[in-house]
Structure formats: structure tokens, C-alpha cells
Amino acid sequence: MINPTNATVSTVRNSVSSTIINPSQSTLGRHLARRLVQIGVTDVFSVPGDFNLTLLDHLIAEPGLNLIGCCNELNAGYAADGYARSRGVGACVVTFTVGGLSVLNAIAGANSENLPVICIVGGPNSNDYGTNRILHHTIGLPDFSQELRCFQTVTCYQAVVNNLEDAHEQIDTAISTALKENKPVYISVSCNLSAIPHPTFSREPVPFSLSPKMSNELGLEAAVEAAAEFLNKAVKPVLVGGPKLRPAHASEAFVELADACGYALAIMPSAKGLVPEHHPRFVGTYWGAVSSAFCAEIVESADAYLFAGPIFNDYSSVGYSLLLKKEKAIIVQPDRVVIANGPAFGCVLMKDFFVALAKKIKPNTTAYDNYRRIFVPEGEPLRNAPQEPLRVNVLFQHIQKMLSSETAVIAETGDSWFNCQKLKLPRGCGYEFQMQYGSIGWSVGATLGYAQAVPEKRVIACIGDGSFQVTAQDVSTMLRCRQKTIIFLINNGGYTIEVEIHDGPYNVIKNWNYTSLVDAIHNGEGKCWTAKVFCEEELVEAIETATGPEKDSLCFIEVIVHKDDTSKELLEWGSRVSAANSRQPNPQ
């Protein structure tokens, strides 16, 4: 069975069950459903269409599986993404081509974030393959491969199940590949096969297992020796955690290394939530010019830095402006270690490397001691005068006080990236955002999926008005699922992150009455409470209501702020990204 905490699948040790399944349950659809439950997926996000309806019947019939209907395929994909961030794996089910191409953007995002999402599509009748027929839901050509060709670019494995003989093998290969590669996979199931029994489905399937990945022992030993020598001769080395700690399942091992070495410990922005911020030598987020106070100075002045699973793109490098040198860096990827300009070691698992390195490293607190010497606590934002229009920095001061081990933060693409990055996460508080792909609107579906995966946590979602307009419909699904999320809708009248990169009239959007919209979606079904706040006093009252009398309701708080009220980090970051985007062509 899958372990939700680190998404690893154990090997099978017990004898295989030989339970005979009655014919009504030994169908392709039920077999797929049982496999999903076995790997830890108890909720599947779906949109019905004529090619997947029979499959949905069989998924619903599985006692351990809950089918959640979404308003559109994009949100179903985003929900599976959010679910996978908590459970280690997620799944969505859509219909052929019109559904598949709609969910494609979400699957691409899951790929970029190294999330195993199983995208299941109800496909054409098996008899139609190899014919010259034209089907509906296609572009009118007798070729059914358009959807498959699109998914080949954003998934690590594609299974087209159009006969029963090898269906079980194709399904198992797809699922195991998703879990091994930490990437999405595509499974197309012909619409006429889901209800048909087959001898390969007639017994309880073998408990799902994956062969554990192993490091090359000689390579591991050599990598550890070289890294220890490199770091032990450094004067003020530091550690920086990156986003690939997640697919490597190496967060705990990274903390073990941090405990052993005594180095100052920072994170890249996209790794927030993967490293405990209550660690005694945590110095904040390293994000170049927009880093946490005093963090960039410590990292960039170090004479050696170990980056654990980094992604250096134009956003994380603030328009390629990081002051790092390759000869000072050890780069550790999920299965590879590169030391400065020198040797590279393959077939070395990150988790194994950190555990072994922790035993060879000499403690050195110099960088952290320097941080403590130069550190000056951040000041408080200016106090709001009574009834003064609310400022964003005051809003996030109050959100900070809401955080605990029983909450999780979902930060939408935009200024919420920067404001939420400054939140100090208490022990056990979840945190998710989509930095590599940066698709606006991601957070609505992701909030739905994440909250469904961990009902014991209260999700706090910070969403800009522009992003919310892309995917607002699935607030209705949150209500159907009786979720108790708190959504802060930050209404500043446009796409603020785009304004700070390159302004134009296209960044202004039509203002909605967002609270009335959510009230209309609520329509008296389920528990929902909304509020519109203009000043700090109203915000305090709204938070008290949301965390008190309405703690079991979905709470939607629309926060009205000035269109130019942004974090200082966004102003700096936007100008640097703009400069990177507008570089002139190199002379030919």
C-alpha cells in the first residue's frame, strides 16, 4: 500500500490473496478502481462525458472510492494536482479529446511540479480503432491519436487500453511508472470495455508494489567522500533546500544533514513547506534580490553551498540575477550529485546521500553565527488609522496569526507568492504553490483537491481576483464536499503581477461582486459564509467569525485593496523579470 506521508510503495511480503471476485465485480472498471484505492487514492475528480459514463459507474461501485464531480476538466486536473501534493498521488477522469485537451494544461502543470497524477480518459469504442470512421469529440479526421500525441509531451507514460487481454498489464505499468517517476501518466480506456469481466480481473489483484530504487554503493561512497572533503575545508558553508526534495522523498534526510552539520539552512522559494521553518538554524528564503532579510547575504557570501534539488529558472533566479558561482556549489538532484566544476556521480539517491553525508560532515556554525550577528528583526507595518482602507501587509499580518499545525496555506500565482512567502510556518502547517508552471487559477482546483485529501486541516487559500475569475466555478464543488476552507479573495482590480512586469490596459479586469457570486453558488445548499472587508476592523471581525461561529463553514472573505498595493518584493522581482524578458536579440 502507498504511504501518504512520503508516497512510497512498499514491497509485498505477505502471501498473495487468492480471493475469487464475483463476475459483476471482475470488470476492467472495477479493477482500475481497486488499483487506485490500493495506492492511496480514495477520491477521484471527474467530469462526465458519453465516452466515460460506464467507467464512472464502475468507479462509483468501488466501496473505497469517492467520485467528485467538478465543474470543468481544468479544475478536475488542478484538484488532482492539489490532492497529489498531500497524498502522494492523485487521479482525474475525463472524456475523449474535448475533456482530454481541457485537462491538458493541469496535467502539464503537474508534470512541471513532479506530481504523480493519473489522468484517465474514456476513449472510443474498441471496434472503431483501425477503421476509417469519423467520431464526434474529434477534429473531424479518422485519426484518434490527436489527444494521445498531446499527452505524450506532458506525461511520462501513455496507455491506450482498447483490448482486455493486456489491460491489467497496461494499467499496472502506467500506475507504477507514475509513482516511480513522480510524473503524470495518461490512461485511455475504450468506452465499451469498462463493464466487461475478464479472467485477469477475476481474483483480488496482487497488492501493489514497486521495486525500491537503490543507490550504486560505490558511487554513493565516492560522492559522499568528495562532498565531505569539499564542505569540510570550507569556512562558512550553507545548505539550501529546493523543490525536488519532494519527488526525492528526501526532506527528512535533508533535516538530518542540517542537524548534523550546523550550517545556516535556507530554502528556495518553490521549496517552502518542504523544510521545517522552526529548525533552529533556519535563515529564510533564498530568492536573490527578493530573499528574506539577510538570507541572500549569507548564502551569496558563503564559500560553499549545497543545493538540494534546485530548479534555477528565470523566476527563481529573479531574471538570472543570482550571485552564485558554480565552483562553490554542490548540486544534489534526486539521483545525481555534481560537485563544483568537478566530478558528477550518477545512480546516487538524494535520500541515501544526505543520510551518509551526515555521518561524515564536520559541524560548522560559522555562517549561522554570522547571520545572527547581522540579523535585525523586521519592523511592524504602519498601523492602520480607524476605518483607513486596508493594506495588504496588514492583511498578511493577521493571516500569520491564523496559522497552526491544523492549517495549510495555498498561495495563488501572483502577489500572493511574495506575501505568502513571508509567512512563518509553524510546525505541521502545510504550504503549497505552483511556481515552476505558474498557471493563474491553479489554486481554486488545488484547494479543492488538497482539502479533500486532508480533511483534518483547515485550508487557507490566498487568491487574487484575476486568478479567481479563471476557475471560480469549483467553489461549488467545495460546498458539495462540505469543505471548511477559508478563501481570502484579494480584490485589487487586475493582474497585479503582470502590471509589475509590463503594464497595459489588458491587465485591468471587469470587477465582480465576488461575495454575491459565492452566495449565488451556495444557493442555500451546504454551509457557506461570506464577507466583504474594506478596513482592518472589518477584517478582524471577519476572521473571528470564520474561526469561531462559522468554523465548520466554507468562508469566503473578499478583501478590497488599492490596485497599486503590492509587496516590495514583487516590485523588485517584476522589474528584473521584465528586464530578462525584454533582452534584445543577440547579433547574428
Coordinates of C-alpha atoms in Angstrom, one line a residue:
M1 CA 0.0 0.0 0.0
I2 CA 1.1 3.6 -0.5
N3 CA 2.3 5.6 2.4
P4 CA 0.6 9.0 2.1
T5 CA 3.3 10.8 4.1
N6 CA 6.1 10.2 1.6
A7 CA 4.3 8.5 -1.3
T8 CA 6.4 5.4 -1.3
V9 CA 5.0 2.0 -2.1
S10 CA 6.2 -0.9 0.0
T11 CA 7.3 -4.2 -1.4
V12 CA 5.0 -7.2 -1.0
R13 CA 6.0 -9.6 1.8
N14 CA 2.8 -11.4 2.6
S15 CA 1.3 -14.2 0.6
V16 CA -0.9 -13.2 -2.2
S17 CA -4.6 -13.3 -1.6
S18 CA -6.5 -15.8 -3.8
T19 CA -9.9 -14.4 -3.2
I20 CA -12.2 -15.1 -6.1
I21 CA -14.2 -12.0 -7.2
N22 CA -17.7 -12.5 -8.4
P23 CA -18.2 -11.7 -12.2
S24 CA -20.1 -8.5 -11.6
Q25 CA -17.0 -7.1 -9.9
S26 CA -14.3 -8.7 -12.1
T27 CA -14.6 -6.0 -14.7
L28 CA -12.0 -3.6 -16.2
G29 CA -13.6 -0.6 -14.5
R30 CA -13.6 -2.2 -11.0
H31 CA -10.0 -3.5 -11.5
L32 CA -8.9 0.1 -12.2
A33 CA -10.9 1.4 -9.2
R34 CA -9.3 -1.2 -6.9
R35 CA -5.8 -0.3 -8.1
L36 CA -6.5 3.4 -7.3
V37 CA -7.6 2.6 -3.8
Q38 CA -4.6 0.3 -3.3
I39 CA -2.2 3.2 -4.0
G40 CA -4.0 5.6 -1.6
V41 CA -6.4 7.4 -4.0
T42 CA -9.8 7.5 -2.2
D43 CA -11.1 10.5 -4.2
V44 CA -11.2 10.9 -8.0
F45 CA -12.1 14.2 -9.6
S46 CA -14.2 13.9 -12.8
V47 CA -16.3 15.5 -15.4
P48 CA -18.8 13.1 -17.2
G49 CA -18.9 12.7 -21.0
D50 CA -20.5 10.0 -23.1
F51 CA -17.2 8.1 -23.6
N52 CA -16.6 7.7 -19.8
L53 CA -20.1 7.2 -18.3
T54 CA -19.9 3.4 -18.0
L55 CA -16.4 3.7 -16.5
L56 CA -17.8 6.2 -13.9
D57 CA -20.5 3.7 -13.0
H58 CA -17.8 1.1 -12.1
L59 CA -15.6 3.6 -10.2
I60 CA -18.7 4.6 -8.1
A61 CA -19.4 1.0 -7.3
E62 CA -16.0 0.6 -5.6
P63 CA -16.6 1.0 -1.8
G64 CA -13.3 2.7 -1.1
L65 CA -13.5 5.2 -3.9
N66 CA -15.3 8.6 -3.8
L67 CA -16.1 10.2 -7.2
I68 CA -16.1 14.0 -7.1
G69 CA -17.8 15.8 -10.0
C70 CA -16.1 19.1 -10.9
C71 CA -17.4 22.0 -13.0
N72 CA -14.8 21.6 -15.7
E73 CA -11.9 19.4 -16.7
L74 CA -9.2 22.0 -16.0
N75 CA -10.3 22.3 -12.3
A76 CA -10.6 18.5 -12.1
G77 CA -6.9 18.3 -13.1
Y78 CA -5.9 21.1 -10.7
A79 CA -7.8 19.2 -7.9
A80 CA -5.9 16.0 -8.7
D81 CA -2.7 18.1 -8.5
G82 CA -3.6 19.5 -5.1
Y83 CA -4.6 16.0 -3.9
A84 CA -1.3 14.6 -5.0
R85 CA 0.6 17.2 -3.1
S86 CA -0.8 15.8 0.1
R87 CA -1.5 12.1 -0.6
G88 CA 1.5 11.5 -2.9
V89 CA -0.7 10.6 -5.8
G90 CA -4.0 11.9 -7.4
A91 CA -6.4 11.0 -10.2
C92 CA -8.9 12.5 -12.5
V93 CA -11.3 11.1 -15.1
V94 CA -12.5 13.0 -18.2
T95 CA -13.9 12.1 -21.6
F96 CA -12.2 11.7 -25.0
T97 CA -10.5 14.8 -26.6
V98 CA -12.9 17.5 -25.6
G99 CA -12.2 16.5 -22.0
G100 CA -8.6 15.4 -22.5
L101 CA -7.5 18.6 -24.2
S102 CA -9.3 20.7 -21.5
V103 CA -7.4 18.9 -18.7
L104 CA -4.1 19.0 -20.5
N105 CA -3.0 22.3 -19.0
A106 CA -3.4 21.0 -15.5
I107 CA -1.5 17.8 -16.3
A108 CA 1.3 19.9 -17.8
G109 CA 1.5 21.8 -14.5
A110 CA 1.6 18.6 -12.5
N111 CA 4.5 17.4 -14.7
S112 CA 6.4 20.6 -14.1
E113 CA 5.9 20.2 -10.3
N114 CA 6.9 16.4 -10.3
L115 CA 3.5 15.2 -9.1
P116 CA 2.2 11.7 -9.9
V117 CA -1.3 12.3 -11.3
I118 CA -3.2 9.5 -13.1
C119 CA -5.2 11.1 -15.9
I120 CA -7.9 8.6 -17.1
V121 CA -9.8 9.3 -20.3
G122 CA -12.9 7.4 -21.5
G123 CA -11.8 6.6 -25.1
P124 CA -13.6 5.5 -28.3
N125 CA -15.2 2.1 -28.7
S126 CA -12.6 -0.5 -29.3
N127 CA -14.2 -1.5 -32.6
D128 CA -13.6 1.9 -34.1
Y129 CA -9.8 1.7 -33.9
G130 CA -8.3 0.9 -37.3
T131 CA -11.4 1.9 -39.2
N132 CA -11.9 5.0 -41.4
R133 CA -14.7 6.3 -39.2
I134 CA -15.0 9.9 -38.1
L135 CA -16.1 10.3 -34.4
H136 CA -17.7 13.2 -32.5
H137 CA -15.5 15.0 -30.0
T138 CA -12.7 14.9 -32.6
I139 CA -11.5 17.5 -35.1
G140 CA -13.3 15.6 -37.9
L141 CA -10.5 13.3 -39.1
P142 CA -10.5 9.5 -39.0
D143 CA -7.5 9.6 -36.7
F144 CA -7.9 9.2 -32.9
S145 CA -4.4 10.0 -32.0
Q146 CA -4.6 13.8 -31.5
E147 CA -5.2 13.5 -27.8
L148 CA -2.6 10.9 -27.3
R149 CA 0.0 12.9 -29.2
C150 CA -0.7 15.9 -26.9
F151 CA -0.4 13.9 -23.8
Q152 CA 2.9 12.3 -24.9
T153 CA 4.6 15.7 -24.3
V154 CA 3.3 16.2 -20.7
T155 CA 3.2 12.7 -19.2
C156 CA 5.8 10.1 -18.6
Y157 CA 3.8 7.1 -19.8
Q158 CA 0.7 6.6 -22.0
A159 CA -1.6 3.5 -22.0
V160 CA -4.3 3.1 -24.7
V161 CA -6.5 0.3 -23.4
N162 CA -8.5 -1.0 -26.3
N163 CA -8.5 -4.7 -25.6
L164 CA -9.0 -6.7 -22.5
E165 CA -6.1 -9.1 -22.8
D166 CA -3.4 -6.7 -21.7
A167 CA -5.5 -4.2 -19.9
H168 CA -4.3 -5.2 -16.4
E169 CA -0.7 -5.0 -17.5
Q170 CA -1.1 -1.6 -19.2
I171 CA -2.9 -0.2 -16.1
D172 CA -0.3 -1.5 -13.7
T173 CA 2.6 -0.3 -15.8
A174 CA 1.1 3.2 -16.0
I175 CA 0.4 3.5 -12.3
S176 CA 3.8 2.1 -11.3
T177 CA 5.6 4.5 -13.8
A178 CA 3.8 7.5 -12.3
L179 CA 4.9 6.5 -8.8
K180 CA 8.5 5.7 -9.8
E181 CA 8.9 8.8 -11.9
N182 CA 6.8 11.2 -9.8
K183 CA 5.2 12.4 -13.0
P184 CA 1.6 12.2 -14.5
V185 CA 0.5 9.4 -16.7
Y186 CA -2.3 9.0 -19.3
I187 CA -4.7 6.0 -19.4
S188 CA -7.3 5.9 -22.2
V189 CA -10.0 3.2 -21.7
S190 CA -12.3 2.3 -24.6
C191 CA -15.8 3.1 -23.6
N192 CA -17.2 -0.4 -24.4
L193 CA -14.7 -2.3 -22.2
S194 CA -15.2 -0.9 -18.7
A195 CA -18.2 -3.2 -17.9
I196 CA -16.8 -6.5 -19.3
P197 CA -15.5 -9.2 -16.9
H198 CA -12.2 -10.9 -17.8
P199 CA -10.3 -13.8 -16.2
T200 CA -7.3 -11.4 -15.4
F201 CA -9.6 -9.4 -13.1
S202 CA -11.3 -12.5 -11.5
R203 CA -9.1 -12.6 -8.4
E204 CA -8.1 -9.9 -5.9
P205 CA -5.1 -8.2 -7.6
V206 CA -1.7 -8.7 -6.1
P207 CA -1.0 -6.0 -3.6
F208 CA 0.5 -3.1 -5.4
S209 CA 4.3 -2.9 -5.1
L210 CA 7.3 -1.2 -6.5
S211 CA 10.9 -2.4 -6.5
P212 CA 12.7 0.1 -4.3
K213 CA 15.2 2.3 -6.0
M214 CA 18.8 1.6 -4.9
S215 CA 21.9 3.8 -4.9
N216 CA 25.0 2.4 -6.5
E217 CA 27.0 1.7 -3.3
L218 CA 30.4 2.6 -4.8
G219 CA 29.1 5.7 -6.4
L220 CA 27.4 6.8 -3.1
E221 CA 30.6 6.2 -1.2
A222 CA 32.6 8.2 -3.7
A223 CA 30.1 11.1 -3.8
V224 CA 30.0 11.3 0.0
E225 CA 33.8 11.3 0.3
A226 CA 34.1 14.0 -2.4
A227 CA 31.3 16.2 -0.9
A228 CA 32.6 15.8 2.7
E229 CA 36.1 16.9 1.6
F230 CA 34.7 19.9 -0.3
L231 CA 32.5 21.0 2.6
N232 CA 34.8 20.3 5.5
K233 CA 37.5 22.6 4.1
A234 CA 35.0 25.4 3.6
V235 CA 35.0 28.3 6.1
K236 CA 31.3 29.3 6.1
P237 CA 29.2 26.7 4.1
V238 CA 25.4 26.8 3.9
L239 CA 22.6 24.5 2.9
V240 CA 19.7 25.5 0.6
G241 CA 16.6 23.2 0.1
G242 CA 15.0 23.1 -3.4
P243 CA 11.7 21.8 -4.8
K244 CA 13.0 18.4 -5.9
L245 CA 13.2 17.4 -2.2
R246 CA 9.6 16.3 -2.8
P247 CA 10.0 13.8 -5.6
A248 CA 13.1 12.5 -4.0
H249 CA 11.2 11.9 -0.7
A250 CA 14.3 13.4 1.0
S251 CA 13.0 16.1 3.3
E252 CA 13.6 14.1 6.5
A253 CA 17.1 13.1 5.3
F254 CA 17.9 16.8 4.5
V255 CA 16.9 17.8 8.0
E256 CA 19.1 15.0 9.4
L257 CA 22.0 16.5 7.5
A258 CA 21.2 20.0 8.7
D259 CA 21.1 18.8 12.3
A260 CA 24.5 17.2 11.9
C261 CA 26.4 19.9 10.1
G262 CA 25.2 23.1 11.9
Y263 CA 25.2 25.1 8.7
A264 CA 22.8 28.0 8.1
L265 CA 19.7 26.5 6.4
A266 CA 17.7 28.3 3.7
I267 CA 15.1 27.3 1.1
M268 CA 14.5 28.3 -2.5
P269 CA 11.0 29.9 -2.8
S270 CA 9.5 26.8 -4.5
A271 CA 10.6 24.6 -1.6
K272 CA 8.6 26.4 1.0
G273 CA 6.7 23.9 3.1
L274 CA 9.2 21.1 2.3
V275 CA 11.7 22.1 5.1
P276 CA 10.6 22.9 8.7
E277 CA 10.9 26.6 9.3
H278 CA 11.1 26.0 13.1
H279 CA 14.6 24.5 12.6
P280 CA 17.0 26.2 15.0
R281 CA 19.3 27.4 12.1
F282 CA 16.7 28.3 9.5
V283 CA 17.5 31.7 8.0
G284 CA 14.6 32.1 5.5
T285 CA 14.0 32.1 1.7
Y286 CA 16.9 32.5 -0.7
W287 CA 15.5 34.3 -3.7
G288 CA 18.3 36.5 -4.9
A289 CA 17.3 40.2 -4.6
V290 CA 13.9 39.4 -3.1
S291 CA 15.2 37.0 -0.4
S292 CA 14.2 37.1 3.2
A293 CA 16.0 39.8 5.1
F294 CA 19.8 38.9 5.5
C295 CA 19.4 35.5 3.9
A296 CA 20.8 36.3 0.4
E297 CA 23.8 38.0 2.0
I298 CA 24.6 34.8 4.0
V299 CA 24.1 32.4 1.0
E300 CA 25.9 34.5 -1.6
S301 CA 28.9 35.3 0.6
A302 CA 29.4 31.6 1.6
D303 CA 32.5 29.9 0.2
A304 CA 30.5 26.6 -0.3
Y305 CA 26.8 25.9 -0.7
L306 CA 24.9 22.7 -1.1
F307 CA 21.7 23.0 -3.1
A308 CA 19.2 20.1 -2.5
G309 CA 17.0 19.5 -5.6
P310 CA 17.1 23.1 -7.0
I311 CA 15.4 24.4 -10.1
F312 CA 17.1 27.5 -11.5
N313 CA 14.7 29.2 -13.9
D314 CA 14.2 32.8 -14.8
Y315 CA 11.6 33.2 -12.0
S316 CA 13.5 31.5 -9.2
S317 CA 16.7 33.3 -10.3
V318 CA 14.9 36.7 -10.4
G319 CA 15.7 37.2 -14.1
Y320 CA 19.0 35.4 -13.9
S321 CA 20.4 37.7 -11.3
L322 CA 21.6 35.3 -8.6
L323 CA 25.1 35.9 -7.4
L324 CA 26.2 32.3 -7.2
K325 CA 29.4 30.6 -8.6
K326 CA 29.4 27.1 -9.9
E327 CA 32.8 26.3 -8.4
K328 CA 31.4 26.9 -4.9
A329 CA 28.3 24.7 -5.3
I330 CA 27.3 21.1 -4.7
I331 CA 24.1 20.4 -6.7
V332 CA 22.2 17.3 -5.4
Q333 CA 19.4 16.1 -7.7
P334 CA 17.1 13.1 -6.9
D335 CA 19.6 10.6 -8.3
R336 CA 22.7 12.6 -9.1
V337 CA 25.4 14.7 -7.3
V338 CA 27.5 17.3 -9.0
I339 CA 30.4 18.8 -7.1
A340 CA 31.5 22.3 -8.3
N341 CA 33.2 22.2 -11.7
G342 CA 34.5 18.7 -10.9
P343 CA 33.1 15.2 -10.7
A344 CA 29.5 14.1 -11.1
F345 CA 28.1 11.0 -9.5
G346 CA 25.1 9.2 -11.1
C347 CA 22.9 6.5 -9.6
V348 CA 23.1 8.2 -6.2
L349 CA 19.8 8.7 -4.5
M350 CA 19.4 12.1 -2.7
K351 CA 18.0 10.5 0.4
D352 CA 20.8 8.0 0.8
F353 CA 23.4 10.7 0.0
F354 CA 22.2 13.0 2.8
V355 CA 22.0 10.2 5.4
A356 CA 25.5 9.1 4.6
L357 CA 26.9 12.6 4.4
A358 CA 25.5 13.5 7.8
K359 CA 27.9 10.9 9.3
K360 CA 31.0 12.4 7.5
I361 CA 30.4 16.1 7.9
K362 CA 32.2 18.3 10.4
P363 CA 29.9 20.6 12.4
N364 CA 30.4 24.3 11.3
T365 CA 28.1 27.0 12.5
T366 CA 30.1 29.9 11.1
A367 CA 27.5 31.0 8.5
Y368 CA 24.7 30.8 11.0
D369 CA 26.7 32.7 13.6
N370 CA 27.3 35.5 11.0
Y371 CA 23.6 35.6 10.3
R372 CA 22.8 36.0 14.0
R373 CA 25.3 38.9 14.2
I374 CA 23.8 40.9 11.3
F375 CA 20.2 40.0 11.8
V376 CA 17.8 42.8 12.7
P377 CA 14.1 41.8 13.2
E378 CA 11.7 43.1 10.6
G379 CA 9.6 46.1 11.6
E380 CA 5.9 46.1 12.0
P381 CA 3.8 47.6 9.2
L382 CA 2.4 51.0 9.8
R383 CA -0.7 50.9 12.0
N384 CA -4.0 51.5 10.2
A385 CA -5.9 54.5 11.3
P386 CA -9.5 53.7 12.2
Q387 CA -11.5 52.9 9.1
E388 CA -8.5 53.5 6.9
P389 CA -8.5 51.4 3.7
L390 CA -6.9 48.0 4.3
R391 CA -3.3 47.4 3.2
V392 CA -2.0 44.0 2.0
N393 CA 0.8 43.9 4.6
V394 CA -1.7 44.3 7.4
L395 CA -3.9 41.6 5.9
F396 CA -1.0 39.1 5.9
Q397 CA -0.1 40.1 9.5
H398 CA -3.5 38.8 10.5
I399 CA -3.2 35.7 8.3
Q400 CA 0.1 34.9 10.1
K401 CA -1.8 34.7 13.4
M402 CA -4.2 32.2 12.0
L403 CA -1.6 29.6 11.1
S404 CA -1.1 26.4 13.2
S405 CA -0.4 22.7 12.8
E406 CA -4.1 22.3 11.9
T407 CA -3.9 24.7 8.9
A408 CA -2.4 24.7 5.4
V409 CA -1.8 27.6 3.0
I410 CA -2.5 27.5 -0.7
A411 CA -0.9 30.5 -2.5
E412 CA -2.1 31.5 -5.9
T413 CA 0.2 32.7 -8.7
G414 CA 0.8 36.4 -8.4
D415 CA 1.5 38.8 -5.5
S416 CA 0.3 36.0 -3.1
W417 CA 3.6 34.2 -4.0
F418 CA 5.5 37.0 -2.3
N419 CA 3.2 37.8 0.6
C420 CA 2.7 34.1 1.5
Q421 CA 6.4 33.5 1.2
K422 CA 6.9 35.8 4.1
L423 CA 4.6 33.8 6.4
K424 CA 6.4 31.9 9.1
L425 CA 5.0 28.4 9.0
P426 CA 4.6 26.7 12.4
R427 CA 5.4 23.1 12.9
G428 CA 3.0 20.9 10.8
C429 CA 1.4 23.7 8.8
G430 CA 1.1 22.8 5.1
Y431 CA 2.1 25.1 2.3
E432 CA 1.6 24.7 -1.5
F433 CA 2.0 26.9 -4.6
Q434 CA 2.8 26.3 -8.2
M435 CA 6.0 28.2 -9.0
Q436 CA 7.5 26.4 -11.9
Y437 CA 4.4 26.4 -14.1
G438 CA 2.7 29.5 -12.6
S439 CA -0.8 28.9 -14.1
I440 CA -3.2 31.5 -12.8
G441 CA -6.4 30.0 -11.4
W442 CA -4.5 26.9 -10.3
S443 CA -5.3 27.5 -6.6
V444 CA -9.1 27.1 -6.8
G445 CA -8.9 23.5 -8.0
A446 CA -5.8 22.7 -6.0
T447 CA -7.5 24.0 -2.8
L448 CA -10.4 21.6 -3.6
G449 CA -8.1 18.7 -4.0
Y450 CA -5.8 19.4 -1.1
A451 CA -8.7 20.0 1.3
Q452 CA -10.3 16.7 0.2
A453 CA -7.0 14.8 0.8
V454 CA -6.5 16.2 4.4
P455 CA -10.0 17.0 5.9
E456 CA -8.4 17.3 9.3
K457 CA -6.6 20.5 8.2
R458 CA -8.3 23.8 7.5
V459 CA -7.0 25.2 4.2
I460 CA -6.4 29.0 3.9
A461 CA -6.3 30.0 0.3
C462 CA -5.0 33.4 -0.8
I463 CA -6.2 34.2 -4.3
G464 CA -6.1 37.3 -6.5
D465 CA -9.3 38.5 -8.2
G466 CA -7.8 37.9 -11.7
S467 CA -6.8 34.3 -11.0
F468 CA -10.2 33.6 -9.3
Q469 CA -12.1 34.7 -12.4
V470 CA -10.4 31.8 -14.4
T471 CA -11.6 29.0 -12.2
A472 CA -14.2 30.3 -9.8
Q473 CA -16.9 27.7 -10.6
D474 CA -15.4 24.9 -8.4
V475 CA -16.2 26.8 -5.2
S476 CA -19.5 24.9 -5.8
T477 CA -17.7 21.6 -5.6
M478 CA -16.0 22.6 -2.3
L479 CA -19.5 23.2 -0.9
R480 CA -20.8 19.9 -2.2
C481 CA -17.9 18.2 -0.5
R482 CA -18.7 20.1 2.8
Q483 CA -15.2 21.6 2.9
K484 CA -14.4 24.3 5.5
T485 CA -11.7 26.2 3.6
I486 CA -11.2 29.9 4.2
I487 CA -10.6 31.8 0.9
F488 CA -9.2 35.3 1.0
L489 CA -10.1 36.9 -2.3
I490 CA -7.7 39.8 -2.7
N491 CA -9.5 42.3 -4.9
N492 CA -7.2 44.9 -6.4
G493 CA -8.9 45.2 -9.8
G494 CA -6.5 43.3 -12.1
Y495 CA -3.5 41.2 -12.8
T496 CA -1.1 42.9 -10.5
I497 CA 1.9 40.6 -11.1
E498 CA 1.6 41.3 -14.9
V499 CA 1.3 45.0 -14.1
E500 CA 4.7 44.9 -12.4
I501 CA 6.3 43.0 -15.3
H502 CA 4.8 45.1 -18.1
D503 CA 1.7 47.2 -17.7
G504 CA -1.1 47.8 -20.2
P505 CA -4.9 48.1 -20.4
Y506 CA -5.1 44.3 -20.8
N507 CA -4.2 43.9 -17.1
V508 CA -7.4 45.6 -15.9
I509 CA -10.3 43.2 -15.4
K510 CA -14.1 43.7 -15.0
N511 CA -14.8 43.9 -11.3
W512 CA -17.3 41.3 -9.9
N513 CA -19.3 41.3 -6.8
Y514 CA -17.4 38.3 -5.6
T515 CA -19.3 37.7 -2.3
S516 CA -22.6 37.8 -4.1
L517 CA -21.3 35.4 -6.7
V518 CA -20.3 32.9 -4.0
D519 CA -23.6 33.4 -2.3
A520 CA -25.3 32.6 -5.6
I521 CA -23.2 29.5 -6.0
H522 CA -24.0 28.5 -2.4
N523 CA -27.7 28.8 -3.2
G524 CA -28.7 27.6 0.3
E525 CA -27.0 24.2 0.0
G526 CA -24.2 23.4 2.4
K527 CA -22.5 25.7 4.9
C528 CA -21.1 28.9 3.5
W529 CA -20.4 32.3 4.9
T530 CA -19.2 35.4 3.0
A531 CA -17.9 38.8 4.0
K532 CA -16.5 41.9 2.2
V533 CA -14.0 43.9 4.1
F534 CA -12.6 47.3 3.5
C535 CA -10.6 48.1 6.7
E536 CA -8.7 46.4 9.4
E537 CA -11.6 46.4 11.9
E538 CA -13.8 44.6 9.4
L539 CA -11.0 42.1 8.7
V540 CA -10.5 41.3 12.4
E541 CA -14.3 40.7 12.8
A542 CA -14.4 38.5 9.7
I543 CA -11.5 36.3 10.8
E544 CA -13.1 36.0 14.3
T545 CA -16.3 34.8 12.7
A546 CA -14.6 32.4 10.3
T547 CA -12.6 30.8 13.0
G548 CA -15.4 30.9 15.6
P549 CA -19.1 30.6 14.9
E550 CA -18.5 29.7 11.2
K551 CA -15.5 27.4 11.8
D552 CA -17.4 24.5 10.1
S553 CA -18.4 26.5 7.0
L554 CA -16.6 27.4 3.8
C555 CA -15.7 31.0 4.5
F556 CA -15.1 33.5 1.6
I557 CA -13.6 36.8 2.6
E558 CA -13.3 39.4 -0.1
V559 CA -10.6 41.9 0.8
I560 CA -10.7 45.2 -1.1
V561 CA -7.3 46.8 -1.5
H562 CA -5.8 49.5 -3.7
K563 CA -4.7 48.5 -7.2
D564 CA -1.1 49.6 -6.6
D565 CA -0.8 47.9 -3.2
T566 CA 1.9 45.3 -3.8
S567 CA 4.7 43.7 -1.8
K568 CA 8.1 45.4 -2.2
E569 CA 9.4 42.0 -3.4
L570 CA 7.0 42.0 -6.3
L571 CA 8.2 45.5 -7.4
E572 CA 11.8 44.4 -7.4
W573 CA 11.1 40.9 -8.9
G574 CA 8.8 42.3 -11.6
S575 CA 11.4 44.8 -12.9
R576 CA 14.1 42.2 -13.0
V577 CA 11.9 39.6 -14.8
S578 CA 10.8 42.4 -17.2
A579 CA 14.5 43.1 -18.0
A580 CA 15.1 39.5 -18.6
N581 CA 12.1 39.2 -20.9
S582 CA 13.0 42.3 -22.9
R583 CA 16.6 41.5 -23.7
Q584 CA 17.5 42.4 -27.2
P585 CA 18.3 39.6 -29.7
N586 CA 22.0 38.7 -29.9
P587 CA 23.6 40.0 -33.0
Q588 CA 23.7 37.3 -35.7

